[in-house]
CSV table of C-alpha atoms in Angstrom, one decimal:
chain,number,residue,atom,x,y,z
A,1,MET,CA,11.6,-4.1,163.6
A,2,SER,CA,14.5,-6.2,164.0
A,3,GLY,CA,18.0,-5.6,165.8
A,4,GLY,CA,19.4,-4.5,162.9
A,5,THR,CA,16.3,-1.7,161.6
A,6,LEU,CA,16.3,-0.1,165.1
A,7,ILE,CA,20.4,0.7,165.4
A,8,LEU,CA,19.7,1.3,161.7
A,9,ILE,CA,17.2,4.0,162.4
A,10,ALA,CA,19.1,4.6,164.9
A,11,ALA,CA,22.6,6.0,162.8
A,12,LEU,CA,20.2,8.0,161.0
A,13,GLY,CA,19.0,10.1,163.4
A,14,VAL,CA,21.9,10.8,164.4
A,15,ALA,CA,23.7,11.6,161.2
A,16,LEU,CA,20.4,13.3,160.5
A,17,LEU,CA,20.7,15.7,163.9
A,18,LEU,CA,24.5,16.5,162.6
A,19,PHE,CA,23.2,16.9,159.5
A,20,LEU,CA,20.9,19.8,160.7
A,21,VAL,CA,23.0,20.8,163.6
A,22,MET,CA,25.7,21.3,160.7
A,23,ARG,CA,25.2,22.3,157.8
A,24,THR,CA,21.3,23.8,157.7
A,25,LYS,CA,22.6,25.6,161.3
A,26,LEU,CA,19.4,25.0,163.1
A,27,GLN,CA,19.5,25.0,166.8
A,28,ALA,CA,20.8,22.8,169.0
A,29,PHE,CA,17.3,22.3,170.9
A,30,LEU,CA,15.1,22.5,168.1
A,31,ALA,CA,16.8,19.5,166.0
A,32,LEU,CA,16.8,16.7,169.2
A,33,ILE,CA,13.3,17.6,169.2
A,34,LEU,CA,12.4,16.7,165.6
A,35,VAL,CA,14.2,14.0,165.8
A,36,SER,CA,13.1,12.5,167.9
A,37,TYR,CA,9.4,13.0,166.7
A,38,ILE,CA,11.2,11.7,162.8
A,39,ILE,CA,12.9,8.4,164.9
A,40,GLY,CA,9.9,7.4,166.7
A,41,LEU,CA,7.4,7.8,164.0
A,42,VAL,CA,10.0,5.1,162.1
A,43,ALA,CA,9.9,3.2,164.7
A,44,GLY,CA,6.8,2.9,165.0
A,45,LEU,CA,5.3,4.2,168.1
A,46,SER,CA,1.9,5.4,167.8
A,47,PRO,CA,1.6,9.3,167.4
A,48,ALA,CA,0.8,9.1,171.4
A,49,GLU,CA,3.3,7.0,172.8
A,50,VAL,CA,6.0,9.8,170.8
A,51,LEU,CA,3.7,12.3,172.3
A,52,LYS,CA,4.8,10.9,176.3
A,53,ALA,CA,8.0,9.9,175.4
A,54,VAL,CA,8.8,13.5,174.4
A,55,GLN,CA,7.0,14.5,177.5
A,56,ASP,CA,9.0,12.0,179.9
A,57,GLY,CA,12.2,13.1,178.6
A,58,MET,CA,11.9,16.9,178.6
A,59,GLY,CA,10.1,16.6,182.6
A,60,GLY,CA,12.6,14.1,184.2
A,61,THR,CA,15.6,15.6,182.6
A,62,VAL,CA,14.6,19.9,183.5
A,63,ALA,CA,13.5,18.9,186.7
A,64,GLU,CA,16.1,17.5,187.4
A,65,ILE,CA,18.9,20.2,186.3
A,66,ALA,CA,17.2,22.9,185.9
A,67,VAL,CA,17.3,24.0,189.5
A,68,ILE,CA,21.0,23.4,189.7
A,69,ILE,CA,22.3,25.4,186.3
A,70,GLY,CA,20.2,28.1,186.5
A,71,ILE,CA,21.8,29.1,190.4
A,72,GLY,CA,24.9,28.0,189.5
A,73,ALA,CA,25.4,30.3,186.6
A,74,MET,CA,23.7,32.5,188.9
A,75,PHE,CA,26.8,31.8,191.6
A,76,GLY,CA,29.4,32.0,188.2
A,77,GLU,CA,28.2,35.8,187.4
A,78,ILE,CA,28.2,37.7,190.7
A,79,LEU,CA,31.8,36.0,190.9
A,80,LYS,CA,32.7,37.0,187.9
A,81,VAL,CA,30.8,41.0,188.2
A,82,SER,CA,32.8,41.3,190.9
A,83,GLY,CA,36.6,40.6,190.2
A,84,GLY,CA,36.5,36.4,191.9
A,85,ALA,CA,38.9,35.2,189.0
A,86,GLU,CA,41.5,38.7,189.3
A,87,ARG,CA,42.0,37.8,192.9
A,88,LEU,CA,42.9,34.2,192.4
A,89,ALA,CA,45.1,34.6,189.5
A,90,LEU,CA,46.7,37.6,191.2
A,91,THR,CA,47.2,35.6,194.8
A,92,LEU,CA,48.0,31.8,193.4
A,93,MET,CA,50.8,33.9,190.6
A,94,LYS,CA,52.6,35.7,193.7
A,95,LYS,CA,52.0,32.9,196.4
A,96,PHE,CA,53.8,30.5,193.2
A,97,GLY,CA,56.8,32.9,192.4
A,98,GLU,CA,57.8,33.7,189.1
A,99,LYS,CA,59.5,30.9,188.0
A,100,ARG,CA,56.2,28.2,188.0
A,101,VAL,CA,54.1,31.5,187.0
A,102,ASN,CA,52.3,28.8,183.9
A,103,TRP,CA,50.9,26.3,186.5
A,104,ALA,CA,49.2,29.0,189.1
A,105,LEU,CA,47.5,29.7,186.0
A,106,MET,CA,46.4,26.6,185.5
A,107,LEU,CA,45.5,26.3,188.9
A,108,THR,CA,43.8,30.1,188.6
A,109,GLY,CA,42.1,28.5,185.5
A,110,PHE,CA,41.1,24.8,187.5
A,111,ILE,CA,39.4,27.1,190.4
A,112,ILE,CA,37.4,29.3,188.5
A,113,SER,CA,36.3,27.3,185.8
A,114,ILE,CA,33.9,25.8,188.1
A,115,PRO,CA,31.4,29.0,188.8
A,116,VAL,CA,32.4,30.4,185.8
A,117,PHE,CA,31.9,29.6,182.3
A,118,LEU,CA,35.0,29.0,180.4
A,119,ASP,CA,35.2,31.8,177.8
A,120,VAL,CA,33.7,34.4,179.7
A,121,ALA,CA,36.7,32.9,183.2
A,122,PHE,CA,39.0,34.0,179.6
A,123,VAL,CA,38.5,36.6,178.1
A,124,ILE,CA,38.2,38.0,182.2
A,125,LEU,CA,42.0,36.7,182.7
A,126,VAL,CA,43.7,37.2,179.0
A,127,PRO,CA,44.9,41.2,180.1
A,128,ILE,CA,46.6,39.2,183.1
A,129,LEU,CA,48.6,37.6,180.4
A,130,TYR,CA,49.3,39.6,178.1
A,131,SER,CA,51.0,41.7,180.7
A,132,LEU,CA,53.0,38.4,180.9
A,133,ALA,CA,54.3,37.6,178.3
A,134,ARG,CA,54.8,42.1,177.7
A,135,LYS,CA,57.3,41.7,180.4
A,136,THR,CA,58.9,38.9,180.7
A,137,LYS,CA,59.0,38.6,176.6
A,138,LYS,CA,58.3,35.0,176.3
A,139,SER,CA,55.2,33.6,173.8
A,140,LEU,CA,52.3,34.9,175.3
A,141,LEU,CA,51.0,30.1,174.7
A,142,TYR,CA,53.3,29.9,177.3
A,143,TYR,CA,51.2,31.4,179.8
A,144,GLY,CA,47.9,30.6,177.6
A,145,ILE,CA,48.3,27.0,177.5
A,146,PRO,CA,47.8,26.8,181.1
A,147,LEU,CA,45.3,28.7,182.0
A,148,LEU,CA,43.5,27.3,178.9
A,149,ALA,CA,44.0,23.8,180.1
A,150,GLY,CA,42.3,24.8,183.6
A,151,LEU,CA,39.5,26.0,182.7
A,152,ALA,CA,38.7,23.2,180.3
A,153,VAL,CA,39.1,20.7,182.2
A,154,THR,CA,37.0,21.9,185.0
A,155,HIS,CA,34.3,22.8,182.4
A,156,SER,CA,34.1,20.2,181.2
A,157,PHE,CA,35.1,17.4,184.0
A,158,VAL,CA,34.1,18.8,186.7
A,159,PRO,CA,30.5,20.1,188.4
A,160,PRO,CA,28.8,22.1,188.7
A,161,THR,CA,28.9,23.5,185.6
A,162,PRO,CA,26.5,22.8,182.7
A,163,GLY,CA,28.3,19.5,180.8
A,164,PRO,CA,29.1,17.4,182.9
A,165,ILE,CA,26.2,18.0,185.5
A,166,ALA,CA,24.1,17.4,181.7
A,167,VAL,CA,25.5,14.5,181.0
A,168,SER,CA,24.8,12.9,184.9
A,169,SER,CA,21.6,13.7,184.4
A,170,LEU,CA,20.7,12.1,181.8
A,171,LEU,CA,22.7,9.0,182.8
A,172,GLY,CA,21.2,9.4,186.3
A,173,ALA,CA,24.9,8.9,187.9
A,174,ASN,CA,25.0,10.8,191.9
A,175,ILE,CA,27.0,14.4,191.6
A,176,GLY,CA,29.2,13.6,194.0
A,177,TRP,CA,30.9,10.4,192.2
A,178,VAL,CA,31.1,12.7,189.1
A,179,ILE,CA,33.0,15.1,191.0
A,180,LEU,CA,35.8,13.4,193.0
A,181,PHE,CA,36.5,11.3,189.4
A,182,GLY,CA,36.5,14.3,187.5
A,183,LEU,CA,39.1,15.7,190.1
A,184,ILE,CA,40.2,12.6,189.2
A,185,CYS,CA,41.2,12.8,185.6
A,186,GLY,CA,41.3,16.5,186.1
A,187,ILE,CA,44.1,16.7,187.5
A,188,PRO,CA,46.6,15.5,185.6
A,189,ALA,CA,44.6,16.0,182.3
A,190,ALA,CA,45.6,19.8,183.1
A,191,ILE,CA,48.8,18.9,184.6
A,192,LEU,CA,50.3,18.0,181.0
A,193,ALA,CA,47.7,20.1,179.2
A,194,GLY,CA,48.7,22.8,180.7
A,195,PRO,CA,52.2,23.5,182.3
A,196,VAL,CA,53.7,19.9,180.8
A,197,PHE,CA,52.6,20.5,177.6
A,198,GLY,CA,52.2,24.6,177.3
A,199,THR,CA,56.1,25.0,178.0
A,200,TYR,CA,56.7,22.4,175.1
A,201,ILE,CA,54.5,24.2,172.7
A,202,SER,CA,55.6,28.5,173.1
A,203,LYS,CA,58.9,26.7,171.9
A,204,LYS,CA,57.6,26.0,169.1
A,205,ILE,CA,55.6,28.7,168.6
A,206,HIS,CA,56.7,31.7,170.1
A,207,VAL,CA,53.5,34.5,169.9
A,208,LYS,CA,53.8,38.2,170.7
A,209,VAL,CA,50.2,39.8,171.9
A,210,PRO,CA,48.0,41.5,168.8
A,211,GLU,CA,49.0,44.7,169.0
A,212,ASN,CA,45.0,45.2,167.9
A,213,MET,CA,44.7,44.0,172.2
A,214,ILE,CA,47.3,45.7,173.8
A,215,PRO,CA,45.1,48.5,174.9
A,216,GLU,CA,43.4,45.2,176.7
A,217,VAL,CA,47.0,45.4,178.6
A,218,GLU,CA,46.2,48.4,180.8
A,219,GLU,CA,43.1,47.5,181.6
A,220,ASN,CA,44.5,45.2,185.0
A,221,PRO,CA,42.3,45.1,188.5
A,222,ASN,CA,42.7,47.9,190.6
A,223,VAL,CA,44.0,44.7,193.6
A,224,LYS,CA,42.7,47.0,196.5
A,225,GLU,CA,39.5,46.8,195.7
A,226,LEU,CA,39.4,43.4,194.8
A,227,PRO,CA,37.8,40.2,197.3
A,228,SER,CA,40.7,38.4,200.4
A,229,PHE,CA,41.5,35.6,197.7
A,230,GLY,CA,40.5,33.0,201.1
A,231,MET,CA,36.4,34.5,200.5
A,232,ILE,CA,36.4,33.5,197.3
A,233,ALA,CA,38.7,29.9,197.4
A,234,THR,CA,36.3,29.4,200.5
A,235,LEU,CA,33.2,30.0,198.1
A,236,VAL,CA,34.2,28.4,195.0
A,237,GLY,CA,34.5,25.2,196.7
A,238,LEU,CA,31.7,25.1,199.6
A,239,PRO,CA,29.3,24.0,197.3
A,240,LEU,CA,31.6,20.2,196.4
A,241,ILE,CA,32.4,20.0,199.7
A,242,LEU,CA,28.5,19.7,200.8
A,243,ILE,CA,28.1,18.0,197.7
A,244,LEU,CA,30.6,15.6,198.4
A,245,LEU,CA,30.1,14.9,202.4
A,246,ASN,CA,26.7,13.8,201.1
A,247,THR,CA,28.1,10.9,199.1
A,248,VAL,CA,31.2,10.5,201.1
A,249,PHE,CA,27.7,10.0,204.6
A,250,ALA,CA,24.9,8.0,203.2
A,251,ALA,CA,27.9,5.4,201.3
A,252,THR,CA,29.1,5.2,205.2
A,253,LEU,CA,26.0,6.2,207.4
A,254,ALA,CA,23.4,3.6,207.3
A,255,GLU,CA,19.9,4.7,206.2
A,256,GLY,CA,17.0,6.7,209.2
A,257,ASN,CA,20.8,8.5,210.4
A,258,ASN,CA,20.1,11.6,211.0
A,259,LEU,CA,23.6,13.8,210.4
A,260,ARG,CA,22.7,11.1,207.2
A,261,ALA,CA,19.0,12.9,206.9
A,262,THR,CA,20.7,16.5,207.7
A,263,MET,CA,23.2,16.4,204.2
A,264,ALA,CA,20.9,14.4,202.2
A,265,PHE,CA,19.2,18.1,201.7
A,266,ILE,CA,22.1,19.9,202.8
A,267,GLY,CA,24.0,18.1,200.1
A,268,ASP,CA,21.7,18.0,197.6
A,269,PRO,CA,23.7,19.7,194.8
A,270,GLY,CA,20.1,22.8,194.5
A,271,VAL,CA,20.6,23.2,197.8
A,272,ALA,CA,24.2,23.0,197.7
A,273,LEU,CA,24.7,25.6,195.4
A,274,THR,CA,21.1,27.5,197.0
A,275,ILE,CA,23.1,28.1,199.8
A,276,THR,CA,26.9,29.1,198.3
A,277,ALA,CA,24.6,31.6,196.2
A,278,LEU,CA,23.0,33.5,198.0
A,279,LEU,CA,26.5,34.0,200.0
A,280,THR,CA,27.8,35.3,198.0
A,281,PHE,CA,25.4,38.0,196.9
A,282,TYR,CA,25.7,39.6,200.1
A,283,LEU,CA,29.8,38.5,200.8
A,284,LEU,CA,30.2,39.9,197.4
A,285,GLY,CA,26.4,41.6,196.7
A,286,THR,CA,25.4,43.9,199.1
A,287,ARG,CA,28.6,44.4,201.5
A,288,ARG,CA,30.8,45.1,198.9
A,289,GLY,CA,27.9,48.1,197.9
A,290,TYR,CA,26.1,46.2,195.8
A,291,SER,CA,22.2,47.7,195.3
A,292,LYS,CA,19.0,44.9,195.2
A,293,GLU,CA,18.6,45.8,191.8
A,294,GLU,CA,22.2,45.5,191.4
A,295,ILE,CA,22.2,42.5,192.1
A,296,GLN,CA,19.1,41.5,190.8
A,297,THR,CA,20.1,42.9,187.3
A,298,ILE,CA,23.7,40.6,188.1
A,299,ALA,CA,21.7,37.6,189.0
A,300,THR,CA,18.7,37.6,185.8
A,301,LYS,CA,21.4,38.3,183.6
A,302,SER,CA,23.4,35.1,184.2
A,303,LEU,CA,20.2,33.4,183.1
A,304,GLU,CA,20.5,33.7,179.5
A,305,PRO,CA,23.0,31.4,178.4
A,306,ALA,CA,21.8,28.9,181.2
A,307,GLY,CA,18.2,29.0,179.5
A,308,ILE,CA,19.4,28.1,176.5
A,309,ILE,CA,21.8,24.9,178.3
A,310,ILE,CA,18.6,23.9,180.8
A,311,LEU,CA,16.8,23.8,176.7
A,312,ILE,CA,19.2,22.2,174.8
A,313,THR,CA,19.7,19.2,178.0
A,314,GLY,CA,16.0,18.9,178.4
A,315,ALA,CA,15.9,18.1,174.2
A,316,GLY,CA,18.5,15.5,175.1
A,317,GLY,CA,16.0,14.0,177.5
A,318,VAL,CA,13.7,14.2,175.4
A,319,PHE,CA,16.2,11.8,172.2
A,320,GLY,CA,17.1,9.4,175.1
A,321,GLN,CA,13.5,8.8,176.0
A,322,VAL,CA,12.7,7.7,173.0
A,323,LEU,CA,15.3,5.8,172.5
A,324,VAL,CA,14.7,4.0,175.5
A,325,GLU,CA,10.5,3.1,173.7
A,326,THR,CA,11.6,1.8,170.5
A,327,GLY,CA,13.9,0.0,172.1
A,328,VAL,CA,17.4,0.2,170.7
A,329,GLY,CA,18.8,0.8,174.1
A,330,ASP,CA,18.3,-3.2,174.6
A,331,VAL,CA,19.7,-4.3,171.2
A,332,LEU,CA,22.8,-1.3,171.6
A,333,ALA,CA,23.9,-3.7,174.8
A,334,GLU,CA,23.7,-6.4,172.9
A,335,THR,CA,24.8,-5.2,170.7
A,336,MET,CA,28.8,-4.4,172.4
A,337,SER,CA,27.9,-7.4,174.1
A,338,ASN,CA,28.3,-9.6,171.7
A,339,LEU,CA,30.9,-7.6,170.0
A,340,ASN,CA,33.6,-7.7,173.3
A,341,VAL,CA,32.7,-3.4,173.2
A,342,PRO,CA,33.2,-2.2,177.3
A,343,ILE,CA,30.4,0.8,177.1
A,344,ILE,CA,33.3,2.9,178.6
A,345,VAL,CA,35.2,3.2,175.0
A,346,PHE,CA,32.2,3.0,173.2
A,347,ALA,CA,31.0,6.3,174.5
A,348,PHE,CA,34.6,7.6,174.5
A,349,VAL,CA,34.6,6.9,170.9
A,350,ILE,CA,31.0,8.1,169.9
A,351,SER,CA,31.2,11.1,171.4
A,352,SER,CA,34.4,11.5,170.4
A,353,ALA,CA,32.9,11.7,166.9
A,354,VAL,CA,30.2,13.5,167.0
A,355,ARG,CA,32.6,15.8,168.4
A,356,ILE,CA,34.6,16.4,165.7
A,357,ALA,CA,32.2,16.5,163.2
A,358,GLN,CA,30.1,19.2,164.4
A,359,GLY,CA,32.2,21.0,166.9
A,360,SER,CA,29.7,21.6,169.9
A,361,ALA,CA,31.6,20.2,173.0
A,362,THR,CA,27.7,20.4,174.5
A,363,VAL,CA,26.4,18.7,172.1
A,364,ALA,CA,28.2,16.3,171.7
A,365,MET,CA,28.1,15.7,175.6
A,366,ILE,CA,23.9,15.2,175.7
A,367,THR,CA,24.1,13.5,171.9
A,368,THR,CA,26.0,10.7,172.7
A,369,ALA,CA,24.1,10.1,176.5
A,370,SER,CA,21.5,10.5,175.3
A,371,LEU,CA,22.2,7.8,173.0
A,372,ILE,CA,23.7,4.9,175.7
A,373,SER,CA,21.3,6.1,178.2
A,374,PRO,CA,18.7,3.0,177.1
A,375,ILE,CA,21.6,0.9,177.1
A,376,ILE,CA,22.1,1.2,180.9
A,377,ASP,CA,19.9,0.1,181.4
A,378,SER,CA,19.9,-3.5,180.3
A,379,LEU,CA,23.4,-3.7,181.6
A,380,GLY,CA,22.2,-3.2,184.5
A,381,ILE,CA,25.3,-0.7,185.4
A,382,GLY,CA,25.3,2.7,187.7
A,383,GLY,CA,27.3,3.7,191.4
A,384,PRO,CA,30.3,4.9,190.5
A,385,MET,CA,30.8,3.1,187.3
A,386,LEU,CA,27.6,5.9,186.3
A,387,ALA,CA,30.3,9.0,186.4
A,388,LEU,CA,32.5,7.1,185.3
A,389,LEU,CA,31.0,7.7,182.1
A,390,VAL,CA,29.9,10.8,183.0
A,391,ILE,CA,33.2,11.3,182.8
A,392,THR,CA,34.5,9.3,179.7
A,393,ILE,CA,31.7,10.9,177.5
A,394,ALA,CA,33.7,14.7,178.5
A,395,SER,CA,36.8,13.8,177.6
A,396,GLY,CA,35.5,12.6,174.2
A,397,ALA,CA,33.7,15.5,173.9
A,398,THR,CA,37.0,17.9,174.6
A,399,ILE,CA,39.2,16.6,172.0
A,400,ALA,CA,40.1,17.8,169.0
A,401,SER,CA,39.3,21.2,169.0
A,402,HIS,CA,39.1,22.9,165.5
A,403,VAL,CA,37.5,25.2,162.8
A,404,ASN,CA,33.7,24.3,163.8
A,405,ASP,CA,34.2,25.3,167.7
A,406,SER,CA,33.8,28.7,168.6
A,407,GLY,CA,36.4,27.9,171.1
A,408,PHE,CA,38.8,27.3,168.4
A,409,TRP,CA,38.5,31.4,167.6
A,410,MET,CA,38.1,32.1,170.4
A,411,VAL,CA,41.4,31.4,171.3
A,412,ASN,CA,42.7,32.4,167.8
A,413,ARG,CA,41.5,36.2,167.8
A,414,PHE,CA,43.0,36.6,171.5
A,415,PHE,CA,46.1,35.4,170.4
A,416,GLY,CA,46.6,36.6,167.5
A,417,LEU,CA,47.7,32.8,166.0
A,418,THR,CA,47.3,31.9,162.1
A,419,GLU,CA,44.4,29.3,162.2
A,420,LYS,CA,48.0,26.6,161.4
A,421,GLU,CA,48.7,27.9,165.4
A,422,THR,CA,45.6,27.0,166.3
A,423,LEU,CA,45.6,23.6,165.2
A,424,LYS,CA,49.7,22.8,167.0
A,425,SER,CA,48.3,24.3,170.3
A,426,TRP,CA,44.8,24.5,171.5
A,427,THR,CA,43.3,21.4,169.3
A,428,VAL,CA,46.0,19.9,170.4
A,429,MET,CA,45.8,20.9,174.0
A,430,GLU,CA,42.5,20.0,174.2
A,431,THR,CA,42.8,16.2,172.5
A,432,ILE,CA,46.0,15.9,175.8
A,433,ILE,CA,43.2,16.2,177.8
A,434,ALA,CA,40.5,13.8,176.3
A,435,PHE,CA,43.8,11.0,176.3
A,436,VAL,CA,44.0,11.5,179.6
A,437,GLY,CA,40.9,11.4,180.6
A,438,PHE,CA,39.8,9.0,179.2
A,439,GLY,CA,42.6,6.8,180.2
A,440,VAL,CA,42.6,8.1,184.0
A,441,SER,CA,38.6,6.6,184.1
A,442,LEU,CA,39.0,3.6,182.1
A,443,LEU,CA,41.8,2.5,185.1
A,444,ILE,CA,39.5,3.6,187.7
A,445,SER,CA,36.9,1.7,185.3
A,446,LEU,CA,39.5,-1.7,186.7
A,447,PHE,CA,39.1,-1.7,190.2
A,448,ILE,CA,35.1,-1.0,190.1
């Protein structure tokens, strides 16, 4: 088939995927698999070739991410149950002082969203926001936007959260580089979208604690029963440090070096998270009086959302593999070269468009990564540049959360906002994160 025909088939495939997810409400996993079958057959692959692409795409992707996402979810769940999020928030608020409590909340969100899912962390911490708003009479947004900005940034930018892990797997990016660039791009994004924008918007929109949420204000944790701040900070930071050390040693030590070989094993994301999870089960579970059965129940419960993410990511791998087999990647790479469009800009635009159209950041990330993964080999992209592409895709998938995104309605409900107020606060905050993350990624790419 001609290059133009292949691109048209890929474009129609993406349009069909969006239609199935948005209009028919078909589960994203099934929609990705179905569209992969259709694209493969329409593009001229034999049924046997389509089935092989499905097997290769699913197996290759899931084999890489299942351990990381599964164990990461267990780690996050025990951290949540133990009160680790509350301890981080309360300690940082005390250290920063009353005048800079919004900065403390941003940092709390930034740290706790690494192991704990955004929506879960928000629900855990929202009673603290209510208490602060009632005590100071300030707008709830003054405290809420910084917390949400911190949560949103690391949820999208910093592994081992599922989004960047999935995209890293699909693109073949080194997770250590992704963590490093996620932090570099995420810190200014969290500051501008959090305390800076939060201070501004809280003066424009004064929000009181919703009357139906007031009982939750009284549910403040018993500080004496919470784990120590040092323990929580160490457990959250341990896997990141091990993974980053692996990346540094791989870049600075010669092959065959014993220290490099040891660190390559310990600093593997799956191994690093396994070590951390076992420590967490002991320190926050067994030592704090949880029985073996209770710990097992907590760990098993955490795998429910993890399983869905693993399957959707695997389906994204199938989608990408089918596009590779059809030759769409080579055609897109040639077209981009002719149009002189940098791949980092292309990735951001596609990710943003998919996000705005259907609402799910996860679907936007996986769809975009699947589309550009065939291009990467054709363009010879590797190393740190792949990690920047992960952050770029995550930035686009964060942009302009609106009424088709569950996060929009979560904030709307817990803050008691109107739809217009939610658009002016939450949606703008997400968009600031997207453009700052993309802007810093683009700037770094000029030097790589």
